[in-house]
CSV table of C-alpha atoms and ligand atoms in Angstrom, one decimal:
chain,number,residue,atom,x,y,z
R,119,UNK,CA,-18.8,5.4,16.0
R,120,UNK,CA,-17.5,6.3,12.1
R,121,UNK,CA,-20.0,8.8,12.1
R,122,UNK,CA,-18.6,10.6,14.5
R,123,UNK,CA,-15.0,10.4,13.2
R,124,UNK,CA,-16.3,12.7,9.6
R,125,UNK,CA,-16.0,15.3,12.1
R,126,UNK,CA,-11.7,15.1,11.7
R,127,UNK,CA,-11.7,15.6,8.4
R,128,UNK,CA,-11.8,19.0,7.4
R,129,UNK,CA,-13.4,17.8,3.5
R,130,UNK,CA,-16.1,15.8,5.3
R,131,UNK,CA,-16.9,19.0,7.3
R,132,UNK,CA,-17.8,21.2,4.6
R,133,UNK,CA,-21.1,21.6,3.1
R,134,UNK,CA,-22.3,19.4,0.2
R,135,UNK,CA,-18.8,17.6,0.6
R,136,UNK,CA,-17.9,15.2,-2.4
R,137,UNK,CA,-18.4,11.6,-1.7
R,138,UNK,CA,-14.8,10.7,-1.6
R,139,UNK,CA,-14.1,7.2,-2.6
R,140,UNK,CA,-10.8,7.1,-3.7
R,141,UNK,CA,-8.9,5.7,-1.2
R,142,UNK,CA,-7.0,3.2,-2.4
R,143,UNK,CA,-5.0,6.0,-3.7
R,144,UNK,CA,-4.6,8.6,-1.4
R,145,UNK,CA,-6.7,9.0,2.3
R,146,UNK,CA,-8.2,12.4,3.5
R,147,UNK,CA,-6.2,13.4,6.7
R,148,UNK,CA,-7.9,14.7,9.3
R,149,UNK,CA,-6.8,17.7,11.2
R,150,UNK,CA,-4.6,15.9,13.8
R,151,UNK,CA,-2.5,15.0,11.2
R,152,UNK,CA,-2.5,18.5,9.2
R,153,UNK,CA,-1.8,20.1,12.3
R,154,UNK,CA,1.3,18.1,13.3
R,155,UNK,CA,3.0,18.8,9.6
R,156,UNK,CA,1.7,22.7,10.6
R,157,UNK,CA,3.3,22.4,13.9
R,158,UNK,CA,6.2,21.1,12.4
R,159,UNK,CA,7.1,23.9,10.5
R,160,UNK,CA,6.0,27.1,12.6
R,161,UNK,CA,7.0,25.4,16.3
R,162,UNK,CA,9.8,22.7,15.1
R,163,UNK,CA,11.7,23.3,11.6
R,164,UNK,CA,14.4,21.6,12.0
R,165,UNK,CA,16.5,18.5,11.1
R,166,UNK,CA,16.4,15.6,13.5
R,167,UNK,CA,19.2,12.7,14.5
R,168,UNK,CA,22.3,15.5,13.7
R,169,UNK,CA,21.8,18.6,15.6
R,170,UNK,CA,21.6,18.7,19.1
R,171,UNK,CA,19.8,21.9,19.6
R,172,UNK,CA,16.0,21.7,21.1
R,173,UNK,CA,14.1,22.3,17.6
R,174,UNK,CA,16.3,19.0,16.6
R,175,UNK,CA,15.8,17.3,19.8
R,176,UNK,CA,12.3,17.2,19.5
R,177,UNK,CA,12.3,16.1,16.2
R,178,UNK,CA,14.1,13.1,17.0
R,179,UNK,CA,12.2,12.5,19.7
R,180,UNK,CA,8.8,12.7,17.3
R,181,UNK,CA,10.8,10.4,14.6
R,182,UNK,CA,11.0,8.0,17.3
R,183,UNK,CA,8.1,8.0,18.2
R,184,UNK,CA,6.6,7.5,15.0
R,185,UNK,CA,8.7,4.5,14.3
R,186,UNK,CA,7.6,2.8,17.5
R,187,UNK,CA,4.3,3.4,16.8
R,188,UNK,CA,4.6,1.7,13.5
R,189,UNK,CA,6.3,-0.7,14.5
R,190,UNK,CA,3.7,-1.9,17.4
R,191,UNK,CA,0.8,-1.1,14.0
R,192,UNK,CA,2.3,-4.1,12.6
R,193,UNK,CA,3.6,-6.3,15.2
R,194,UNK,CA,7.5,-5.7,14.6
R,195,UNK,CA,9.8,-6.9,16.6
R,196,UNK,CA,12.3,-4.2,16.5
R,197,UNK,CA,11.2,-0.6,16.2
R,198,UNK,CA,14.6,-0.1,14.3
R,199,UNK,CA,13.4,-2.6,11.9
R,200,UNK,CA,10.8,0.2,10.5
R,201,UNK,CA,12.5,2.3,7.6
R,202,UNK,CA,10.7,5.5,6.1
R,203,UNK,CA,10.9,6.0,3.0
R,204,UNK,CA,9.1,8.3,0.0
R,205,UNK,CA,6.4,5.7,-0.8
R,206,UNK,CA,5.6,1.9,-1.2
R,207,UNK,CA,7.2,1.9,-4.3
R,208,UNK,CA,10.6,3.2,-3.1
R,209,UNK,CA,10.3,0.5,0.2
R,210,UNK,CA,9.5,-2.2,-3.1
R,211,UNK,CA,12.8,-0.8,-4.9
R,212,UNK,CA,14.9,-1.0,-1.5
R,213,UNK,CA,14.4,-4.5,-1.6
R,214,UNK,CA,14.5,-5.4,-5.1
R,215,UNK,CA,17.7,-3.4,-5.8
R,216,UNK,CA,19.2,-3.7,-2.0
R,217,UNK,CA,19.3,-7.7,-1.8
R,218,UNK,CA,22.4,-9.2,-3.9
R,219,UNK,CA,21.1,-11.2,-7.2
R,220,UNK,CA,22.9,-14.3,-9.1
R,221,UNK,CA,21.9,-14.5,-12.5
R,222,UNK,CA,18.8,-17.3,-12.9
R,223,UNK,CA,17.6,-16.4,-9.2
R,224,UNK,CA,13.7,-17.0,-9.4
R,225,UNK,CA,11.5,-14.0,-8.4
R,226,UNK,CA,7.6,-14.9,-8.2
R,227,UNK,CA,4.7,-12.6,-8.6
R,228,UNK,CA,1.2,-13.2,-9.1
R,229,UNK,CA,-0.4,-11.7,-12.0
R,230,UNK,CA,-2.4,-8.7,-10.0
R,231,UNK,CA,0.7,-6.9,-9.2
R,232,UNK,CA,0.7,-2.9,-8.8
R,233,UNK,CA,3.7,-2.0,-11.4
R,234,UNK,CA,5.6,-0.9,-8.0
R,235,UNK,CA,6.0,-5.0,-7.7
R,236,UNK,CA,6.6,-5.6,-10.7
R,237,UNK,CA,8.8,-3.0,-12.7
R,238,UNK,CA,11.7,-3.7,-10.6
R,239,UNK,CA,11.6,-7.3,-11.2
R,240,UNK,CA,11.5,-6.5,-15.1
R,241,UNK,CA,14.4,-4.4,-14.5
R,242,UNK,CA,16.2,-6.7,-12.7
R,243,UNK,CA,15.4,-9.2,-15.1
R,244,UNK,CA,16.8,-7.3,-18.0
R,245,UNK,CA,20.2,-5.8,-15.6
R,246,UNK,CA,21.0,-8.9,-13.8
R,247,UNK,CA,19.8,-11.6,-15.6
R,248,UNK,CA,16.8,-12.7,-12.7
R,249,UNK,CA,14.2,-15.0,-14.1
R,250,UNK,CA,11.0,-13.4,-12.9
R,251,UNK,CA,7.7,-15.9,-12.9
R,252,UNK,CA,4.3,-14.9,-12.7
R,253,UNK,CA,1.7,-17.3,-10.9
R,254,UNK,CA,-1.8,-16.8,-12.9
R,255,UNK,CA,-4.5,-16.6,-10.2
R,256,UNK,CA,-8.0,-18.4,-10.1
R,257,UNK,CA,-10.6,-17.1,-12.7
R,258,UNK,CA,-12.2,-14.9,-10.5
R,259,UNK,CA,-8.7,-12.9,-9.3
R,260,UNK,CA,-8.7,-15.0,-6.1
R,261,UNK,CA,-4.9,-16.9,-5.3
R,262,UNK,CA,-4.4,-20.3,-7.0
R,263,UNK,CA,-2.4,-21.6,-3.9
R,264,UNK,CA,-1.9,-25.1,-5.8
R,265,UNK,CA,-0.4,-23.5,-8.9
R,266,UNK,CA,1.7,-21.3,-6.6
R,267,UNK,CA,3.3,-24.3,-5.0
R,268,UNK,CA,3.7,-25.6,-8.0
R,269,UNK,CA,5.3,-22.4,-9.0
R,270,UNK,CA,7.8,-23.2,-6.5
R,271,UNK,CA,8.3,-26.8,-6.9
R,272,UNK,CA,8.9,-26.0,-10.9
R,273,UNK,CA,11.8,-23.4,-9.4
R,274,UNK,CA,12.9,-25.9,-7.7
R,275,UNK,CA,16.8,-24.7,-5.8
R,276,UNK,CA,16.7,-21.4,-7.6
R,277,UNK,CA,13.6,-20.0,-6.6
R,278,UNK,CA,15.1,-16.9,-4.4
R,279,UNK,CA,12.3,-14.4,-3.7
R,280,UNK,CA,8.4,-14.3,-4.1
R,281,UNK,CA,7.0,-10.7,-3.7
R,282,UNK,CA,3.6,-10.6,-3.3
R,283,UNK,CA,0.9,-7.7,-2.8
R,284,UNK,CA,-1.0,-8.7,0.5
R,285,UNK,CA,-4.4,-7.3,-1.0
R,286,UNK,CA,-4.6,-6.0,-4.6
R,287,UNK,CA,-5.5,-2.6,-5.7
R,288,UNK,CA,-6.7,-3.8,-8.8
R,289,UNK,CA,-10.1,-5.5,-7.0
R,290,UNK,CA,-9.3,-5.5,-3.2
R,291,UNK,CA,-9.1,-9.3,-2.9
R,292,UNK,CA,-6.7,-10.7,-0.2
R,293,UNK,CA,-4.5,-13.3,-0.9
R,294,UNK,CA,-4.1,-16.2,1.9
R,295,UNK,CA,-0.4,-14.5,2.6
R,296,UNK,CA,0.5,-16.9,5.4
R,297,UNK,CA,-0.3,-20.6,3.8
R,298,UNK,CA,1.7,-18.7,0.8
R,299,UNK,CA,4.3,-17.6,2.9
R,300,UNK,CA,4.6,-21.0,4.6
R,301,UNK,CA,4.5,-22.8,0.8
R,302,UNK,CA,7.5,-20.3,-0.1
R,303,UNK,CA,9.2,-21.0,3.0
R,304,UNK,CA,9.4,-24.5,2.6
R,305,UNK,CA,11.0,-24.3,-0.9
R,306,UNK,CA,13.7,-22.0,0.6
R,307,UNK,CA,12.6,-18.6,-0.5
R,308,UNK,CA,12.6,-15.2,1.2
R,309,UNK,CA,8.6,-13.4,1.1
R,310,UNK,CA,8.4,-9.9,0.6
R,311,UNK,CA,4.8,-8.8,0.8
R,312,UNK,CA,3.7,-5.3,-1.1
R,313,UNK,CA,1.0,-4.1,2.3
R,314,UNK,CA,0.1,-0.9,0.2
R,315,UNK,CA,-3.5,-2.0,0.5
R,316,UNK,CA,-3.2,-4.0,3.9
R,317,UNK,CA,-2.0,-2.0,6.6
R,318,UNK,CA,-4.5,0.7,6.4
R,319,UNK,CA,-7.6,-1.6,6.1
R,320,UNK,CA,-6.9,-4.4,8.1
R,321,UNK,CA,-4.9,-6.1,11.4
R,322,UNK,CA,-1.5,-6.7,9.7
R,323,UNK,CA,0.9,-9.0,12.4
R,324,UNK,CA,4.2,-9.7,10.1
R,325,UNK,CA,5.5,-12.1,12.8
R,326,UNK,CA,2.5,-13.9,12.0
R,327,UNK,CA,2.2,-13.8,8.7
R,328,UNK,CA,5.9,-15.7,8.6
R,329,UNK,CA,7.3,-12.7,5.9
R,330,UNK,CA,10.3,-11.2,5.9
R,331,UNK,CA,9.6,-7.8,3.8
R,332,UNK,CA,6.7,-5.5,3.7
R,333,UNK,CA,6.3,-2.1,1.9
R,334,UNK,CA,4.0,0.3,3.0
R,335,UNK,CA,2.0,3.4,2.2
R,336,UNK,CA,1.8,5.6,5.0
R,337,UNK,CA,-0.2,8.3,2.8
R,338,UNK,CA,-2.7,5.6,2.2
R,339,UNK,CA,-3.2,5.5,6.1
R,340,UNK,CA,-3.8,8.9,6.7
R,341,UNK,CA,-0.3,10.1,6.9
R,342,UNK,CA,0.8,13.0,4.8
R,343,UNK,CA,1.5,12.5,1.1
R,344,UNK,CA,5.2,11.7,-0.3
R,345,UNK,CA,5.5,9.0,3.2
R,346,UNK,CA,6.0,4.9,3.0
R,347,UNK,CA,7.6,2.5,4.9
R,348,UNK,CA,9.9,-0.8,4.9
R,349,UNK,CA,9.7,-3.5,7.3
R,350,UNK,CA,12.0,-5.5,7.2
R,351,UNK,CA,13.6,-8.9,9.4
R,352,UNK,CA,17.0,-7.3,10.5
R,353,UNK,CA,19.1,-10.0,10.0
R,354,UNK,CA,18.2,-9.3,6.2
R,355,UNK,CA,18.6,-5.6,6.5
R,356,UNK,CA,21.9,-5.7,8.1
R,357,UNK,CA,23.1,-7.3,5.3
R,358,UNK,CA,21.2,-5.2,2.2
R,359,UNK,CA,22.9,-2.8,0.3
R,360,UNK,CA,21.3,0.7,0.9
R,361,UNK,CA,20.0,2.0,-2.2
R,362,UNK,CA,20.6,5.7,-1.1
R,363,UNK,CA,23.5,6.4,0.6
R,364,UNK,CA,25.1,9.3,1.5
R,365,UNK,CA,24.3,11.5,4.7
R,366,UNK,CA,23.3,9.5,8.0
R,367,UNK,CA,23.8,6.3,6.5
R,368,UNK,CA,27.5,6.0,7.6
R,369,UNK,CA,29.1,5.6,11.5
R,370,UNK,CA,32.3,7.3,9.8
R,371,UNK,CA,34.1,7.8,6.8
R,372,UNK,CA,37.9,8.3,5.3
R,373,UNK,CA,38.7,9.5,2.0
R,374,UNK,CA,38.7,5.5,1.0
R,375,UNK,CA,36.6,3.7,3.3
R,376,UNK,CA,33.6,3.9,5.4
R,377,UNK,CA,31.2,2.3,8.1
R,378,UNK,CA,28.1,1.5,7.6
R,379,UNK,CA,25.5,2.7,10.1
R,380,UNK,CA,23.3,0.4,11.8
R,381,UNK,CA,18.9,-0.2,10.2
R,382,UNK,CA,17.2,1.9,9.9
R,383,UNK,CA,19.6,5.0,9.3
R,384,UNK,CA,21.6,2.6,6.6
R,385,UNK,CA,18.3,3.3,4.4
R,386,UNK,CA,17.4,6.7,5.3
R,387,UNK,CA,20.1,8.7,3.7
R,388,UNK,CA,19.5,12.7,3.4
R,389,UNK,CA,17.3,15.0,5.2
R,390,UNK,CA,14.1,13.1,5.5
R,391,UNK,CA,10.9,14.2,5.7
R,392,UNK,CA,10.5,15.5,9.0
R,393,UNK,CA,7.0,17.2,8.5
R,394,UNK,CA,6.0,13.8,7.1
R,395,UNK,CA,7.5,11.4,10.1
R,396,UNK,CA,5.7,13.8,12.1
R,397,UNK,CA,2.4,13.9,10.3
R,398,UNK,CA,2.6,10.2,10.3
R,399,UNK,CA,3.1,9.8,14.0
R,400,UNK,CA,0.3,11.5,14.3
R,401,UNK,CA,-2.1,9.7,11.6
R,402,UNK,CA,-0.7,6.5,13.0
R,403,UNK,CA,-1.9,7.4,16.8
R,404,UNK,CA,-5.3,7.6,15.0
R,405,UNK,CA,-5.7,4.9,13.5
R,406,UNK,CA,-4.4,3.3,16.7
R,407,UNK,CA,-7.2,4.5,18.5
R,408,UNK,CA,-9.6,2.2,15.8
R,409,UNK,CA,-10.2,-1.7,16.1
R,410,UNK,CA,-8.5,-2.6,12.4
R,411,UNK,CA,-11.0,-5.8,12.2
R,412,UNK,CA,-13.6,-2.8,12.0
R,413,UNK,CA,-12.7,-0.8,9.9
R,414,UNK,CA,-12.3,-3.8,7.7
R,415,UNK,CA,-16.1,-5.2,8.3
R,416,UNK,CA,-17.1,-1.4,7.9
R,417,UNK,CA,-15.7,-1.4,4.4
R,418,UNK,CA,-16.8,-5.0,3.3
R,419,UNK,CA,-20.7,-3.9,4.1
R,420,UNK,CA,-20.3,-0.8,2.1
R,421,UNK,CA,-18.9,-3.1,-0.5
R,422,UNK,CA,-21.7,-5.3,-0.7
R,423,UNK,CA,-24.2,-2.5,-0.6
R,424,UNK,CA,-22.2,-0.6,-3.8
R,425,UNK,CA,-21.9,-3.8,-5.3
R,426,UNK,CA,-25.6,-5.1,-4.5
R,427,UNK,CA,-26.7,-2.4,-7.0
R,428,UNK,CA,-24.0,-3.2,-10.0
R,429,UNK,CA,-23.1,-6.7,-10.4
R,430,UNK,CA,-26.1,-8.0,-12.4
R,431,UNK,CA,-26.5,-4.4,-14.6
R,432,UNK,CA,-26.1,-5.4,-18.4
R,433,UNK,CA,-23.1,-4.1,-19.6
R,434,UNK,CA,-20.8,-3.9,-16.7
R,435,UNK,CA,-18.8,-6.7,-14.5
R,436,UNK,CA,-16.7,-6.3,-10.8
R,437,UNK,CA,-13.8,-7.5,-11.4
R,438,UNK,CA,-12.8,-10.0,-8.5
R,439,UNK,CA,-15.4,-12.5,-7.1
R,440,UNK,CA,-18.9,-11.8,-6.7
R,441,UNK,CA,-18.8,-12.1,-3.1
R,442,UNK,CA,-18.0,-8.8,-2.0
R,443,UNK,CA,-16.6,-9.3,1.4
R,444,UNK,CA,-13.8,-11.0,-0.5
R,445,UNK,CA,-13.5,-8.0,-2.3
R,446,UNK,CA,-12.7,-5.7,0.8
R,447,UNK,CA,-13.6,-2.2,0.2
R,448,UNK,CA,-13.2,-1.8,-3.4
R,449,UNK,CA,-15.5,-2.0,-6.1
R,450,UNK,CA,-13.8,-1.9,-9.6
R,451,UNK,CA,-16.0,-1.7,-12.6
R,452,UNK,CA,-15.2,-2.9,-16.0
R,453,UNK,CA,-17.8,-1.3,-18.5
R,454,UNK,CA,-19.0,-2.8,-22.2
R,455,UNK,CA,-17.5,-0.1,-24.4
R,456,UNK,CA,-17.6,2.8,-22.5
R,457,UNK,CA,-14.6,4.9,-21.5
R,458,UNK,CA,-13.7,4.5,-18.0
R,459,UNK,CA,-12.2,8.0,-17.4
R,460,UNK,CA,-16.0,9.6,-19.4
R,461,UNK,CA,-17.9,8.0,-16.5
R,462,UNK,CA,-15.5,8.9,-13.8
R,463,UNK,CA,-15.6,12.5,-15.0
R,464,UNK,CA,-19.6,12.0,-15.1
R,465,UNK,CA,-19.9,10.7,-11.5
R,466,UNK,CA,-17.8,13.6,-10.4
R,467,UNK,CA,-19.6,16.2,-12.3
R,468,UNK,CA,-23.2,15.4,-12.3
R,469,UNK,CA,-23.0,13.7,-8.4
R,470,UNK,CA,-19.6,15.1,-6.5
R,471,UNK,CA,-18.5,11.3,-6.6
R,472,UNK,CA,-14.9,10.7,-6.8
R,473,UNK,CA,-13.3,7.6,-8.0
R,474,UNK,CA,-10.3,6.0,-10.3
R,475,UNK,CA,-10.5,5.7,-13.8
R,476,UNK,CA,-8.1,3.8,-16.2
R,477,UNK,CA,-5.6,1.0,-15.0
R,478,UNK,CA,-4.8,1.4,-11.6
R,479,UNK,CA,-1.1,0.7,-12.5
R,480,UNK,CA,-1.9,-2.7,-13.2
R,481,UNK,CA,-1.4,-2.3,-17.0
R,482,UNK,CA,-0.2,-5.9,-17.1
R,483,UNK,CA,-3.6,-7.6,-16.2
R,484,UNK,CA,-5.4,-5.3,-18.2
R,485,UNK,CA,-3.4,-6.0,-21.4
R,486,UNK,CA,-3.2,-10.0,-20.7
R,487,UNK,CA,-7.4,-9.8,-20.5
R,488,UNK,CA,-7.0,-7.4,-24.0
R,489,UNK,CA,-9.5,-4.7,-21.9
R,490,UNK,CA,-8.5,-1.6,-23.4
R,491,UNK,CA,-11.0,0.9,-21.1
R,492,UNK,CA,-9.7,0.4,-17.8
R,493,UNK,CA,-12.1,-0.2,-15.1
R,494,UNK,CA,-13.8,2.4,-12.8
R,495,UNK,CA,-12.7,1.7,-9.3
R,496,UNK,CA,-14.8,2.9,-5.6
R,497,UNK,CA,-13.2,2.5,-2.8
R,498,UNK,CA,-14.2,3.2,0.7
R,499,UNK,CA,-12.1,3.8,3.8
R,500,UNK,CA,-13.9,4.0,7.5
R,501,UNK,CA,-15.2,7.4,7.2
R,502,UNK,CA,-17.2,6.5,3.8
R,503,UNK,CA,-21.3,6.3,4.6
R,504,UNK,CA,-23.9,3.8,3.0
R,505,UNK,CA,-24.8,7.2,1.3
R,506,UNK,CA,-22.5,7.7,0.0
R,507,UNK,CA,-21.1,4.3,-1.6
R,508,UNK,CA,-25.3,4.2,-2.8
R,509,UNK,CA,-25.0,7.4,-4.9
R,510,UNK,CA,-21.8,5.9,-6.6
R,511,UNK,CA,-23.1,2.8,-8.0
R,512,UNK,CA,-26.8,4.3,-8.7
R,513,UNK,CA,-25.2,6.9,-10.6
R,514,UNK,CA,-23.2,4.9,-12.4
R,515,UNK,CA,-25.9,3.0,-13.4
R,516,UNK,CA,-27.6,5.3,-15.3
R,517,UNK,CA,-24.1,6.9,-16.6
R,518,UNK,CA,-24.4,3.4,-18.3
R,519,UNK,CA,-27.7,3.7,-19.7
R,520,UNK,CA,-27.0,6.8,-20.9
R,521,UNK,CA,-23.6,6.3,-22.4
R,522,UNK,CA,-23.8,2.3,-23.4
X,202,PLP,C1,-1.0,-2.5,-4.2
X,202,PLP,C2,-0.2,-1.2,-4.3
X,202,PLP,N1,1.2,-1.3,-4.3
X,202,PLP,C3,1.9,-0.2,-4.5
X,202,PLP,C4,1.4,1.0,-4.7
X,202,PLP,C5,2.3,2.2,-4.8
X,202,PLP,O1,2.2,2.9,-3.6
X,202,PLP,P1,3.0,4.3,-3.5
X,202,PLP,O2,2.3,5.3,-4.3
X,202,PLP,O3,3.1,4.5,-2.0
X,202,PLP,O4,4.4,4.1,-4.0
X,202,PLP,C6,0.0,1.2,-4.7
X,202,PLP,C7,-0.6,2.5,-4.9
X,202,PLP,O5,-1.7,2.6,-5.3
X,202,PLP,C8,-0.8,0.0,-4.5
X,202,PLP,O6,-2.1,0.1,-4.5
């Protein structure tokens, strides 16, 4: 059934194709979605939600679309509670810099964090006086649910916020995001989750889950690249200060006043990124076409496969737990005194495998474990073969014997 889907991808099609394994930072598209940013600009070029020619018309129609579509990925309850933005990190900063702070709020974070969730926290911490916390997890990367609520009982009244990322780039380990949500909950704190590393690999439901924020990263789902989103409860967004406002983000102005316009345009100020919307639309009709659950058990089996062959090497460790299906569909290597980026540039050059070198924008855990080479990271989205995911980790074996 994945087999069959290589086909869409223009890279997968062409001979001796490289055996791509760095998804967790960027997806292949395949061509439904590079034809609907093509389309865009030779059939459709125009802005949507101002003009009310037909180019602009069917624009708006397509943004609409998309946002429904998104909304229904993720179980929403209001299409209009879906906000594109540039990336996950700008839906992170929306919400960091977008709800109103007293100094000695309490912001919690685990200690895995991507520094999209956790730079603005240590900005805000240093602008606006926040007191931001971070909840070690268990040895082996997995959640310490019992230290978190104790996190929270020890924040006691001021705990505001806990922003959490729903599944970590740094080792693919999910965190149990609803008992968390529920533990936050109770001690009177709003949950916003970073999905970078959900939404594409498994069924995310946010009514479920209890949360009331959730960044995404539509180009980590096959959408085009420079396109996130922001979900987001609307009774909070109708509230939250828009952190860029300008164009479409008012109802009307004066020379001294103005009115706000309703989520999502409040958010979405300038010209957006129609080709991107559109591309998305159709990238998210794709994936809609897939069972989520899956894709997920597709990637966990090439994870134990890749991993099968590493985890008891001399010399190198997986960062995360040894059972890989906790791991999802990444693989990250830590090597014994070996440069992470040499091998990377290894597996690409002497095998056509590529992968992710250095610190994965986690910086923080690396520095607090004093691991100075970064880790070499695999990871696998649905279109990924047992191939593929072997040649990786066999390679990268005897990169290790021959550099160690
Ligand atoms: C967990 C996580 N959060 C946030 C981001 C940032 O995503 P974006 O590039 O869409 O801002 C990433 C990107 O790798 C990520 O893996």
């Amino acid at each position: 059934m994945f087999a069959k889907r290589r086909e869409d991808f223009p890279t997968l099609r062409a001979e001796n194709p490289p055996a791509y394994l760095d998804n967790a930072c960027m997806t292949l598209r395949p061509d439904k979605v590079i034809s609907a940013v093509d389309d865009y600009y030779r059939v459709n070029p125009s802005c949507g939600g101002r003009s009310v020619h037909r180019y602009a018309t069917r624009v708006s129609r397509q943004v609409t679309s998309c946002r429904q579509k998104t909304a229904k990925l993720v179980n929403a309850p209001l299409t209009d509670e879906i906000i594109f933005t540039r990336n996950a990190t700008h839906s992170l900063n929306q919400v960091a810099h977008g709800l109103s702070w007293q100094k000695g709020d309490i912001v919690l974070t685990s200690d895995r964090e991507h520094n999209s969730n956790l730079v603005p926290w240590l900005q805000l911490e240093k602008e606006q006086g926040i007191d931001h916390r971070v909840v070690k997890s268990n040895d082996d990367n997995t959640f310490d649910l019992e230290a978190f609520e104790a996190a929270c009982a020890d924040a006691g009244s001021r705990l505001r916020l806990v922003s959490l990322a729903h599944v970590g780039n740094l080792d693919g380990v999910a965190i149990p995001l609803k008992e968390a949500t529920k533990i936050a909950k109770d001690h009177g704190a709003l949950v916003c989750s970073d999905g970078a590393q959900s939404a594409p690999h498994m069924n995310v439901d946010v009514q479920d889950l209890g949360i009331d924020f959730m960044a995404f990263s539509l180009h980590k789902m096959l959408g085009p690249s420079g396109m996130g989103g922001l979900w987001g409860r609307m009774d909070l967004l109708k509230d939250m200060r828009s952190i860029q406002s300008g164009g479409s983000t008012v109802e009307n102005t004066t020379y001294d006043s103005l009115t706000w316009a309703k989520p999502p345009a409040k958010f979405e100020g300038g010209l957006a990124n129609y080709a991107g919307i559109i591309g998305t639309n159709a990238a998210i009709e794709y994936l809609s076409e897939m069972d989520m659950a899956e894709i997920h058990e597709k990637e966990t089996s090439l994870n134990k496969v890749m991993s099968s062959i590493i985890q008891d090497v001399d010399g190198v460790s997986i960062i995360g737990p040894r059972d890989a299906s906790l791991r999802g569909g990444i693989c990250s290597v830590l090597l014994d005194n070996i440069d992470s980026h040499d091998v990377a540039i290894l597996l690409d050059e002497a095998a056509g495998v590529m992968v992710r070198s250095g610190m994965h924008c986690v910086h923080s855990w690396f520095n607090e474990h004093q691991i100075k080479n970064g880790s070499v990271r695999a990871s696998v989205y649905f279109y990924n073969t047992e191939e593929e995911v072997r040649l990786f980790a066999e390679t990268l074996v005897e990169a290790v014997d021959v550099l160690g």
